[in-house]
């Protein structure tokens, strides 16, 4: 068996294990919630729907961090860790869609939109949008609780005071801080110094996305396997720039991506007012009149296709898109160079290289 086929086989087995574990966990939670009231079922259904699909990037980073540090492929603890990460991501997505007023997720209605539609379909009283937001907040909170419950199930390796527990706790705290920096920049960005917009956007990317998408999951797997500090530091040198490149690629797709591929309407990030690195470059490099236009258009929920096309034109002509792509390439190169320095066996090394290539070159 070649290294590549070994990676494919081992990875498929792990993904299947995570899917099965999540299915069993959610089935238990469904039974528990049914004892409260059958009306609670939509909360469980919404979470199940989110954790059923997705790329499993965080779970896979955790797995290969584990394997790279000498963890056994068939250890049930690493499958449980993957489940905890998937549940945490689902909670983050639910809350993120409320914050961003995003009505779609993976080509279908987001959780708060599903609850709003449930309200309208049943002809219930009061405001459907407010009900949808409130129900989705509670669903996200429940999902966070499930993530903690799942992580605790790992046992002594994830107990209080262990390196793995510290990483898991830090990951969750940093995401919340990063989310706040994101919404703060949306409202404060237009009146802040434009010269600092790119650096502020980089900070948001680092704490809202990069650390929890790649750095912490990889380190978590390593810590669960007892990795020494030198290996964990090497993991970070690889995974942090990778995560930043991954999010910048996502931000480019949010403006220039194909809706049929991304599952989100074109220009949604602009309607949500996201102050991304791409936007920061545009505001800094565009002529003053066009930079002012961008400031006025960002965050308009009714932004039309013509206006989105105009913003794209500005981003291309002022060099913002090129500058962002150049930064993505620089971060990617840094990540791949760090990866080659890691003292890993062939199978985890090839697996991490494949994950990294998919993360920075994706179209969705």
mmCIF file of C-alpha atoms in Angstrom:
data_model
loop_
_atom_site.group_PDB
_atom_site.id
_atom_site.type_symbol
_atom_site.label_atom_id
_atom_site.label_comp_id
_atom_site.label_asym_id
_atom_site.label_seq_id
_atom_site.Cartn_x
_atom_site.Cartn_y
_atom_site.Cartn_z
ATOM 1 C CA UNK A 1 0.000 0.000 0.000
ATOM 2 C CA UNK A 2 1.376 3.425 -0.938
ATOM 3 C CA UNK A 3 1.598 6.247 1.595
ATOM 4 C CA UNK A 4 -1.199 8.132 -0.164
ATOM 5 C CA UNK A 5 -3.550 5.149 -0.155
ATOM 6 C CA UNK A 6 -2.677 4.521 3.500
ATOM 7 C CA UNK A 7 -3.621 8.113 4.305
ATOM 8 C CA UNK A 8 -6.894 7.794 2.387
ATOM 9 C CA UNK A 9 -7.829 4.549 4.113
ATOM 10 C CA UNK A 10 -6.919 5.688 7.615
ATOM 11 C CA UNK A 11 -8.604 9.050 7.178
ATOM 12 C CA UNK A 12 -11.809 7.470 5.867
ATOM 13 C CA UNK A 13 -11.922 5.147 8.863
ATOM 14 C CA UNK A 14 -11.501 8.057 11.276
ATOM 15 C CA UNK A 15 -14.171 10.175 9.556
ATOM 16 C CA UNK A 16 -16.539 7.216 9.662
ATOM 17 C CA UNK A 17 -15.784 6.788 13.359
ATOM 18 C CA UNK A 18 -16.514 10.457 14.074
ATOM 19 C CA UNK A 19 -19.770 10.298 12.102
ATOM 20 C CA UNK A 20 -20.871 7.191 13.976
ATOM 21 C CA UNK A 21 -19.922 8.651 17.344
ATOM 22 C CA UNK A 22 -21.792 11.885 16.587
ATOM 23 C CA UNK A 23 -24.849 9.935 15.449
ATOM 24 C CA UNK A 24 -24.897 7.910 18.652
ATOM 25 C CA UNK A 25 -24.293 10.952 20.834
ATOM 26 C CA UNK A 26 -27.076 12.941 19.178
ATOM 27 C CA UNK A 27 -29.445 9.977 19.437
ATOM 28 C CA UNK A 28 -28.850 9.886 23.184
ATOM 29 C CA UNK A 29 -29.424 13.634 23.444
ATOM 30 C CA UNK A 30 -32.599 13.348 21.373
ATOM 31 C CA UNK A 31 -33.992 10.772 23.817
ATOM 32 C CA UNK A 32 -33.026 12.965 26.759
ATOM 33 C CA UNK A 33 -34.647 16.069 25.290
ATOM 34 C CA UNK A 34 -37.771 14.105 24.345
ATOM 35 C CA UNK A 35 -38.273 13.424 28.036
ATOM 36 C CA UNK A 36 -38.458 17.194 28.538
ATOM 37 C CA UNK A 37 -40.927 17.848 25.705
ATOM 38 C CA UNK A 38 -41.423 16.746 22.090
ATOM 39 C CA UNK A 39 -41.430 20.466 21.220
ATOM 40 C CA UNK A 40 -37.655 20.560 21.824
ATOM 41 C CA UNK A 41 -36.937 18.258 18.867
ATOM 42 C CA UNK A 42 -36.113 21.113 16.399
ATOM 43 C CA UNK A 43 -33.134 22.105 18.568
ATOM 44 C CA UNK A 44 -31.656 18.616 18.362
ATOM 45 C CA UNK A 45 -32.566 18.328 14.688
ATOM 46 C CA UNK A 46 -30.765 21.579 13.873
ATOM 47 C CA UNK A 47 -27.581 20.445 15.589
ATOM 48 C CA UNK A 48 -27.731 16.992 13.988
ATOM 49 C CA UNK A 49 -28.133 18.582 10.572
ATOM 50 C CA UNK A 50 -25.003 20.720 11.030
ATOM 51 C CA UNK A 51 -22.740 17.980 12.393
ATOM 52 C CA UNK A 52 -23.782 15.512 9.706
ATOM 53 C CA UNK A 53 -21.947 17.334 6.904
ATOM 54 C CA UNK A 54 -18.922 19.551 6.489
ATOM 55 C CA UNK A 55 -15.266 19.047 5.613
ATOM 56 C CA UNK A 56 -14.234 17.754 9.091
ATOM 57 C CA UNK A 57 -11.116 19.945 8.817
ATOM 58 C CA UNK A 58 -10.794 20.523 12.560
ATOM 59 C CA UNK A 59 -11.377 16.896 13.476
ATOM 60 C CA UNK A 60 -8.835 15.790 10.865
ATOM 61 C CA UNK A 61 -6.231 18.298 12.041
ATOM 62 C CA UNK A 62 -6.704 16.937 15.540
ATOM 63 C CA UNK A 63 -6.395 13.347 14.331
ATOM 64 C CA UNK A 64 -3.186 13.890 12.390
ATOM 65 C CA UNK A 65 -1.731 15.925 15.249
ATOM 66 C CA UNK A 66 -2.428 12.886 17.395
ATOM 67 C CA UNK A 67 -0.942 10.433 14.896
ATOM 68 C CA UNK A 68 2.100 12.648 14.311
ATOM 69 C CA UNK A 69 2.816 12.532 18.049
ATOM 70 C CA UNK A 70 2.617 8.740 18.134
ATOM 71 C CA UNK A 71 -1.051 8.220 18.991
ATOM 72 C CA UNK A 72 -2.617 4.915 17.943
ATOM 73 C CA UNK A 73 -4.951 4.974 14.948
ATOM 74 C CA UNK A 74 -7.667 2.964 16.678
ATOM 75 C CA UNK A 75 -7.806 4.847 19.991
ATOM 76 C CA UNK A 76 -11.440 5.789 20.755
ATOM 77 C CA UNK A 77 -10.324 8.917 22.621
ATOM 78 C CA UNK A 78 -9.223 10.710 19.464
ATOM 79 C CA UNK A 79 -12.590 9.964 17.827
ATOM 80 C CA UNK A 80 -14.310 11.535 20.835
ATOM 81 C CA UNK A 81 -12.031 14.576 20.548
ATOM 82 C CA UNK A 82 -13.049 14.891 16.895
ATOM 83 C CA UNK A 83 -16.703 14.839 17.929
ATOM 84 C CA UNK A 84 -16.131 17.575 20.512
ATOM 85 C CA UNK A 85 -14.487 19.779 17.871
ATOM 86 C CA UNK A 86 -17.294 19.191 15.371
ATOM 87 C CA UNK A 87 -19.887 20.124 17.994
ATOM 88 C CA UNK A 88 -17.941 23.239 18.928
ATOM 89 C CA UNK A 89 -17.719 24.294 15.297
ATOM 90 C CA UNK A 90 -21.461 23.750 14.860
ATOM 91 C CA UNK A 91 -22.149 25.998 17.849
ATOM 92 C CA UNK A 92 -19.839 28.668 16.429
ATOM 93 C CA UNK A 93 -21.568 28.491 13.028
ATOM 94 C CA UNK A 94 -25.025 28.862 14.574
ATOM 95 C CA UNK A 95 -24.031 31.960 16.523
ATOM 96 C CA UNK A 96 -21.954 33.359 13.653
ATOM 97 C CA UNK A 97 -24.924 33.215 11.275
ATOM 98 C CA UNK A 98 -27.087 35.119 13.763
ATOM 99 C CA UNK A 99 -24.406 37.773 14.236
ATOM 100 C CA UNK A 100 -23.862 38.112 10.487
ATOM 101 C CA UNK A 101 -27.593 37.989 9.671
ATOM 102 C CA UNK A 102 -26.770 35.202 7.217
ATOM 103 C CA UNK A 103 -29.847 33.294 6.092
ATOM 104 C CA UNK A 104 -27.982 30.470 4.340
ATOM 105 C CA UNK A 105 -25.517 27.802 5.419
ATOM 106 C CA UNK A 106 -24.135 25.069 3.154
ATOM 107 C CA UNK A 107 -26.704 25.811 0.505
ATOM 108 C CA UNK A 108 -29.728 25.651 2.845
ATOM 109 C CA UNK A 109 -31.368 27.861 5.481
ATOM 110 C CA UNK A 110 -29.228 28.717 8.503
ATOM 111 C CA UNK A 111 -30.508 27.623 11.914
ATOM 112 C CA UNK A 112 -32.127 30.925 12.891
ATOM 113 C CA UNK A 113 -33.815 31.050 9.472
ATOM 114 C CA UNK A 114 -35.142 27.494 9.930
ATOM 115 C CA UNK A 115 -36.748 28.500 13.230
ATOM 116 C CA UNK A 116 -38.177 31.646 11.675
ATOM 117 C CA UNK A 117 -39.702 29.526 8.901
ATOM 118 C CA UNK A 118 -41.096 27.109 11.510
ATOM 119 C CA UNK A 119 -42.804 30.063 13.216
ATOM 120 C CA UNK A 120 -44.316 31.299 9.948
ATOM 121 C CA UNK A 121 -45.394 27.821 8.821
ATOM 122 C CA UNK A 122 -47.345 27.298 12.058
ATOM 123 C CA UNK A 123 -48.859 30.769 12.138
ATOM 124 C CA UNK A 124 -47.556 31.487 15.640
ATOM 125 C CA UNK A 125 -47.938 34.841 17.378
ATOM 126 C CA UNK A 126 -45.443 37.709 17.610
ATOM 127 C CA UNK A 127 -42.353 38.234 15.460
ATOM 128 C CA UNK A 128 -40.953 35.272 13.518
ATOM 129 C CA UNK A 129 -37.482 36.801 13.106
ATOM 130 C CA UNK A 130 -37.086 37.451 16.809
ATOM 131 C CA UNK A 131 -38.244 33.911 17.578
ATOM 132 C CA UNK A 132 -35.755 32.512 15.059
ATOM 133 C CA UNK A 133 -32.835 34.405 16.578
ATOM 134 C CA UNK A 134 -33.767 33.487 20.143
ATOM 135 C CA UNK A 135 -34.270 29.798 19.331
ATOM 136 C CA UNK A 136 -30.983 29.653 17.427
ATOM 137 C CA UNK A 137 -29.076 31.282 20.305
ATOM 138 C CA UNK A 138 -30.423 28.593 22.613
ATOM 139 C CA UNK A 139 -29.558 25.896 20.063
ATOM 140 C CA UNK A 140 -26.000 27.203 19.827
ATOM 141 C CA UNK A 141 -25.695 27.295 23.610
ATOM 142 C CA UNK A 142 -26.983 23.711 23.812
ATOM 143 C CA UNK A 143 -24.435 22.684 21.189
ATOM 144 C CA UNK A 144 -21.638 24.296 23.227
ATOM 145 C CA UNK A 145 -22.803 22.276 26.211
ATOM 146 C CA UNK A 146 -22.713 19.106 24.114
ATOM 147 C CA UNK A 147 -19.166 19.919 22.982
ATOM 148 C CA UNK A 148 -17.994 20.195 26.572
ATOM 149 C CA UNK A 149 -19.797 16.989 27.516
ATOM 150 C CA UNK A 150 -18.151 15.153 24.630
ATOM 151 C CA UNK A 151 -14.671 16.462 25.432
ATOM 152 C CA UNK A 152 -14.995 15.458 29.087
ATOM 153 C CA UNK A 153 -15.818 11.925 27.961
ATOM 154 C CA UNK A 154 -12.203 11.513 26.758
ATOM 155 C CA UNK A 155 -11.212 10.986 30.376
ATOM 156 C CA UNK A 156 -7.954 11.658 32.260
ATOM 157 C CA UNK A 157 -6.060 12.890 29.173
ATOM 158 C CA UNK A 158 -8.557 15.762 28.959
ATOM 159 C CA UNK A 159 -8.934 16.428 32.690
ATOM 160 C CA UNK A 160 -8.509 19.859 34.296
ATOM 161 C CA UNK A 161 -4.908 21.018 34.298
ATOM 162 C CA UNK A 162 -3.771 18.810 31.411
ATOM 163 C CA UNK A 163 -2.233 20.395 28.290
ATOM 164 C CA UNK A 164 -5.171 19.175 26.192
ATOM 165 C CA UNK A 165 -7.743 20.776 28.507
ATOM 166 C CA UNK A 166 -5.824 24.067 28.519
ATOM 167 C CA UNK A 167 -5.768 24.101 24.706
ATOM 168 C CA UNK A 168 -9.484 23.284 24.472
ATOM 169 C CA UNK A 169 -10.395 26.027 26.952
ATOM 170 C CA UNK A 170 -8.139 28.602 25.282
ATOM 171 C CA UNK A 171 -9.574 27.770 21.859
ATOM 172 C CA UNK A 172 -13.126 28.458 22.998
ATOM 173 C CA UNK A 173 -12.238 31.705 24.757
ATOM 174 C CA UNK A 174 -10.241 33.063 21.827
ATOM 175 C CA UNK A 175 -13.053 32.415 19.355
ATOM 176 C CA UNK A 176 -15.430 34.508 21.451
ATOM 177 C CA UNK A 177 -12.863 37.313 21.712
ATOM 178 C CA UNK A 178 -12.276 37.128 17.964
ATOM 179 C CA UNK A 179 -16.013 37.278 17.279
ATOM 180 C CA UNK A 180 -16.235 40.437 19.372
ATOM 181 C CA UNK A 181 -13.315 42.034 17.533
ATOM 182 C CA UNK A 182 -15.153 41.227 14.291
ATOM 183 C CA UNK A 183 -18.429 42.901 15.238
ATOM 184 C CA UNK A 184 -16.513 45.804 16.807
ATOM 185 C CA UNK A 185 -14.656 46.449 13.560
ATOM 186 C CA UNK A 186 -17.912 46.429 11.605
ATOM 187 C CA UNK A 187 -19.215 49.397 13.623
ATOM 188 C CA UNK A 188 -15.959 51.129 14.573
ATOM 189 C CA UNK A 189 -14.012 50.484 11.370
ATOM 190 C CA UNK A 190 -15.603 53.340 9.398
ATOM 191 C CA UNK A 191 -14.422 55.904 11.981
ATOM 192 C CA UNK A 192 -11.077 54.329 12.849
ATOM 193 C CA UNK A 193 -7.738 55.047 11.193
ATOM 194 C CA UNK A 194 -7.869 53.450 7.754
ATOM 195 C CA UNK A 195 -4.134 52.818 7.826
ATOM 196 C CA UNK A 196 -4.635 50.198 10.529
ATOM 197 C CA UNK A 197 -7.524 48.361 8.854
ATOM 198 C CA UNK A 198 -5.433 45.523 7.388
ATOM 199 C CA UNK A 199 -3.649 44.771 10.673
ATOM 200 C CA UNK A 200 -6.939 44.819 12.591
ATOM 201 C CA UNK A 201 -8.421 42.434 10.031
ATOM 202 C CA UNK A 202 -5.432 40.109 10.425
ATOM 203 C CA UNK A 203 -5.969 40.050 14.186
ATOM 204 C CA UNK A 204 -9.629 39.170 13.717
ATOM 205 C CA UNK A 205 -8.712 36.342 11.346
ATOM 206 C CA UNK A 206 -6.152 34.977 13.781
ATOM 207 C CA UNK A 207 -8.422 34.801 16.821
ATOM 208 C CA UNK A 208 -11.833 34.288 15.254
ATOM 209 C CA UNK A 209 -10.830 31.639 12.748
ATOM 210 C CA UNK A 210 -7.207 30.558 12.249
ATOM 211 C CA UNK A 211 -6.460 29.370 15.750
ATOM 212 C CA UNK A 212 -9.637 27.347 16.141
ATOM 213 C CA UNK A 213 -9.651 26.032 12.574
ATOM 214 C CA UNK A 214 -6.112 24.669 12.413
ATOM 215 C CA UNK A 215 -3.691 25.638 15.191
ATOM 216 C CA UNK A 216 -5.599 24.517 18.277
ATOM 217 C CA UNK A 217 -7.070 21.313 16.781
ATOM 218 C CA UNK A 218 -3.619 20.159 15.621
ATOM 219 C CA UNK A 219 -2.068 21.003 19.000
ATOM 220 C CA UNK A 220 -4.978 19.365 20.807
ATOM 221 C CA UNK A 221 -4.355 16.071 19.044
ATOM 222 C CA UNK A 222 -0.657 16.311 19.805
ATOM 223 C CA UNK A 223 -1.272 17.127 23.458
ATOM 224 C CA UNK A 224 -3.660 14.201 23.874
ATOM 225 C CA UNK A 225 -0.874 11.935 22.569
ATOM 226 C CA UNK A 226 1.667 13.458 24.979
ATOM 227 C CA UNK A 227 3.636 15.468 22.394
ATOM 228 C CA UNK A 228 6.684 17.363 23.742
ATOM 229 C CA UNK A 229 6.696 21.164 23.639
ATOM 230 C CA UNK A 230 9.108 21.217 20.695
ATOM 231 C CA UNK A 231 6.697 19.307 18.484
ATOM 232 C CA UNK A 232 3.740 21.423 19.612
ATOM 233 C CA UNK A 233 5.699 24.581 18.749
ATOM 234 C CA UNK A 234 6.463 23.114 15.333
ATOM 235 C CA UNK A 235 2.797 22.303 14.862
ATOM 236 C CA UNK A 236 1.961 25.962 15.561
ATOM 237 C CA UNK A 237 4.558 27.271 13.095
ATOM 238 C CA UNK A 238 2.822 25.219 10.408
ATOM 239 C CA UNK A 239 -0.841 25.488 11.351
ATOM 240 C CA UNK A 240 -1.230 29.171 12.276
ATOM 241 C CA UNK A 241 -0.180 30.649 8.906
ATOM 242 C CA UNK A 242 -2.180 27.857 7.258
ATOM 243 C CA UNK A 243 -5.294 28.868 9.188
ATOM 244 C CA UNK A 244 -4.799 32.522 8.282
ATOM 245 C CA UNK A 245 -4.424 31.656 4.598
ATOM 246 C CA UNK A 246 -7.497 29.406 4.858
ATOM 247 C CA UNK A 247 -9.644 32.255 6.222
ATOM 248 C CA UNK A 248 -8.359 34.791 3.706
ATOM 249 C CA UNK A 249 -9.270 32.358 0.940
ATOM 250 C CA UNK A 250 -12.740 32.165 2.499
ATOM 251 C CA UNK A 251 -12.975 35.967 2.500
ATOM 252 C CA UNK A 252 -12.003 36.144 -1.181
ATOM 253 C CA UNK A 253 -14.665 33.537 -1.986
ATOM 254 C CA UNK A 254 -17.202 35.581 -0.018
ATOM 255 C CA UNK A 255 -16.835 38.354 -2.608
ATOM 256 C CA UNK A 256 -15.626 36.619 -5.779
ATOM 257 C CA UNK A 257 -16.832 33.021 -5.280
ATOM 258 C CA UNK A 258 -19.449 31.194 -7.316
ATOM 259 C CA UNK A 259 -22.685 30.891 -5.272
ATOM 260 C CA UNK A 260 -23.344 27.477 -6.818
ATOM 261 C CA UNK A 261 -20.080 26.271 -5.326
ATOM 262 C CA UNK A 262 -19.904 28.221 -2.048
ATOM 263 C CA UNK A 263 -23.569 27.710 -1.092
ATOM 264 C CA UNK A 264 -23.924 31.417 -0.208
ATOM 265 C CA UNK A 265 -25.223 34.344 -2.286
ATOM 266 C CA UNK A 266 -22.533 36.386 -4.022
ATOM 267 C CA UNK A 267 -21.517 39.423 -1.989
ATOM 268 C CA UNK A 268 -23.054 38.227 1.288
ATOM 269 C CA UNK A 269 -19.904 39.182 3.199
ATOM 270 C CA UNK A 270 -20.234 42.715 1.836
ATOM 271 C CA UNK A 271 -23.890 42.930 2.894
ATOM 272 C CA UNK A 272 -22.875 41.742 6.346
ATOM 273 C CA UNK A 273 -20.260 44.514 6.543
ATOM 274 C CA UNK A 274 -17.262 42.223 7.118
ATOM 275 C CA UNK A 275 -14.023 44.212 7.442
ATOM 276 C CA UNK A 276 -11.738 41.591 5.968
ATOM 277 C CA UNK A 277 -8.115 41.855 4.874
ATOM 278 C CA UNK A 278 -9.403 42.152 1.300
ATOM 279 C CA UNK A 279 -11.589 45.086 2.315
ATOM 280 C CA UNK A 280 -8.731 46.630 4.304
ATOM 281 C CA UNK A 281 -6.435 46.572 1.280
ATOM 282 C CA UNK A 282 -9.192 48.074 -0.882
ATOM 283 C CA UNK A 283 -9.904 50.935 1.514
ATOM 284 C CA UNK A 284 -6.190 51.691 1.804
ATOM 285 C CA UNK A 285 -5.293 51.402 -1.887
ATOM 286 C CA UNK A 286 -8.369 52.743 -3.696
ATOM 287 C CA UNK A 287 -8.666 56.419 -4.643
ATOM 288 C CA UNK A 288 -10.292 58.394 -1.766
ATOM 289 C CA UNK A 289 -13.641 58.726 -3.542
ATOM 290 C CA UNK A 290 -13.861 54.978 -4.146
ATOM 291 C CA UNK A 291 -12.649 54.175 -0.615
ATOM 292 C CA UNK A 292 -15.485 56.380 0.676
ATOM 293 C CA UNK A 293 -17.883 54.490 -1.587
ATOM 294 C CA UNK A 294 -16.749 51.179 -0.076
ATOM 295 C CA UNK A 295 -17.242 52.529 3.431
ATOM 296 C CA UNK A 296 -20.796 53.576 2.563
ATOM 297 C CA UNK A 297 -21.720 50.326 0.808
ATOM 298 C CA UNK A 298 -20.338 47.880 3.357
ATOM 299 C CA UNK A 299 -23.071 46.542 5.605
ATOM 300 C CA UNK A 300 -26.002 47.481 3.340
ATOM 301 C CA UNK A 301 -28.355 44.482 3.622
ATOM 302 C CA UNK A 302 -30.033 45.364 0.308
ATOM 303 C CA UNK A 303 -26.804 45.605 -1.672
ATOM 304 C CA UNK A 304 -27.709 44.724 -5.268
ATOM 305 C CA UNK A 305 -25.794 42.766 -7.877
ATOM 306 C CA UNK A 306 -24.735 45.961 -9.665
ATOM 307 C CA UNK A 307 -23.272 47.385 -6.444
ATOM 308 C CA UNK A 308 -21.493 44.115 -5.680
ATOM 309 C CA UNK A 309 -20.018 44.168 -9.184
ATOM 310 C CA UNK A 310 -18.865 47.761 -8.632
ATOM 311 C CA UNK A 311 -17.110 46.816 -5.380
ATOM 312 C CA UNK A 312 -15.416 43.910 -7.143
ATOM 313 C CA UNK A 313 -14.213 46.294 -9.847
ATOM 314 C CA UNK A 314 -12.704 48.632 -7.252
ATOM 315 C CA UNK A 315 -11.006 45.728 -5.455
ATOM 316 C CA UNK A 316 -9.467 44.470 -8.675
ATOM 317 C CA UNK A 317 -8.414 47.836 -10.132
ATOM 318 C CA UNK A 318 -6.824 49.161 -6.922
ATOM 319 C CA UNK A 319 -4.845 45.937 -6.454
ATOM 320 C CA UNK A 320 -6.620 44.767 -3.284
ATOM 321 C CA UNK A 321 -7.439 41.344 -4.706
ATOM 322 C CA UNK A 322 -3.872 40.907 -5.950
ATOM 323 C CA UNK A 323 -2.455 41.988 -2.564
ATOM 324 C CA UNK A 324 -4.702 39.507 -0.741
ATOM 325 C CA UNK A 325 -3.769 36.676 -3.080
ATOM 326 C CA UNK A 326 -0.101 37.548 -2.576
ATOM 327 C CA UNK A 327 -0.536 37.402 1.206
ATOM 328 C CA UNK A 328 -2.344 34.057 0.935
ATOM 329 C CA UNK A 329 0.595 32.715 -1.110
ATOM 330 C CA UNK A 330 3.125 34.068 1.406
ATOM 331 C CA UNK A 331 1.314 32.495 4.367
ATOM 332 C CA UNK A 332 0.868 29.235 2.484
ATOM 333 C CA UNK A 333 4.580 29.057 1.660
ATOM 334 C CA UNK A 334 5.451 29.718 5.289
ATOM 335 C CA UNK A 335 3.114 26.923 6.382
ATOM 336 C CA UNK A 336 4.486 24.384 3.885
ATOM 337 C CA UNK A 337 8.086 25.235 4.783
ATOM 338 C CA UNK A 338 7.284 24.709 8.480
ATOM 339 C CA UNK A 339 5.550 21.443 7.652
ATOM 340 C CA UNK A 340 8.673 20.072 5.988
ATOM 341 C CA UNK A 341 10.670 20.817 9.155
ATOM 342 C CA UNK A 342 8.354 18.721 11.346
ATOM 343 C CA UNK A 343 9.854 15.406 12.529
ATOM 344 C CA UNK A 344 6.933 13.307 11.300
ATOM 345 C CA UNK A 345 6.618 9.898 9.732
ATOM 346 C CA UNK A 346 5.482 9.717 6.117
ATOM 347 C CA UNK A 347 1.781 9.009 6.713
ATOM 348 C CA UNK A 348 0.939 11.999 8.975
ATOM 349 C CA UNK A 349 3.259 14.232 6.946
ATOM 350 C CA UNK A 350 1.496 13.434 3.673
ATOM 351 C CA UNK A 351 -1.917 13.716 5.323
ATOM 352 C CA UNK A 352 -1.175 17.186 6.704
ATOM 353 C CA UNK A 353 0.228 18.288 3.349
ATOM 354 C CA UNK A 354 -2.975 17.181 1.623
ATOM 355 C CA UNK A 355 -5.147 18.990 4.172
ATOM 356 C CA UNK A 356 -3.078 22.148 3.765
ATOM 357 C CA UNK A 357 -3.262 22.073 -0.025
ATOM 358 C CA UNK A 358 -7.035 21.612 0.071
ATOM 359 C CA UNK A 359 -7.450 24.449 2.588
ATOM 360 C CA UNK A 360 -5.670 27.134 0.571
ATOM 361 C CA UNK A 361 -6.703 26.157 -2.968
ATOM 362 C CA UNK A 362 -10.403 25.447 -2.391
ATOM 363 C CA UNK A 363 -13.289 27.000 -4.319
ATOM 364 C CA UNK A 364 -15.910 26.472 -1.581
#
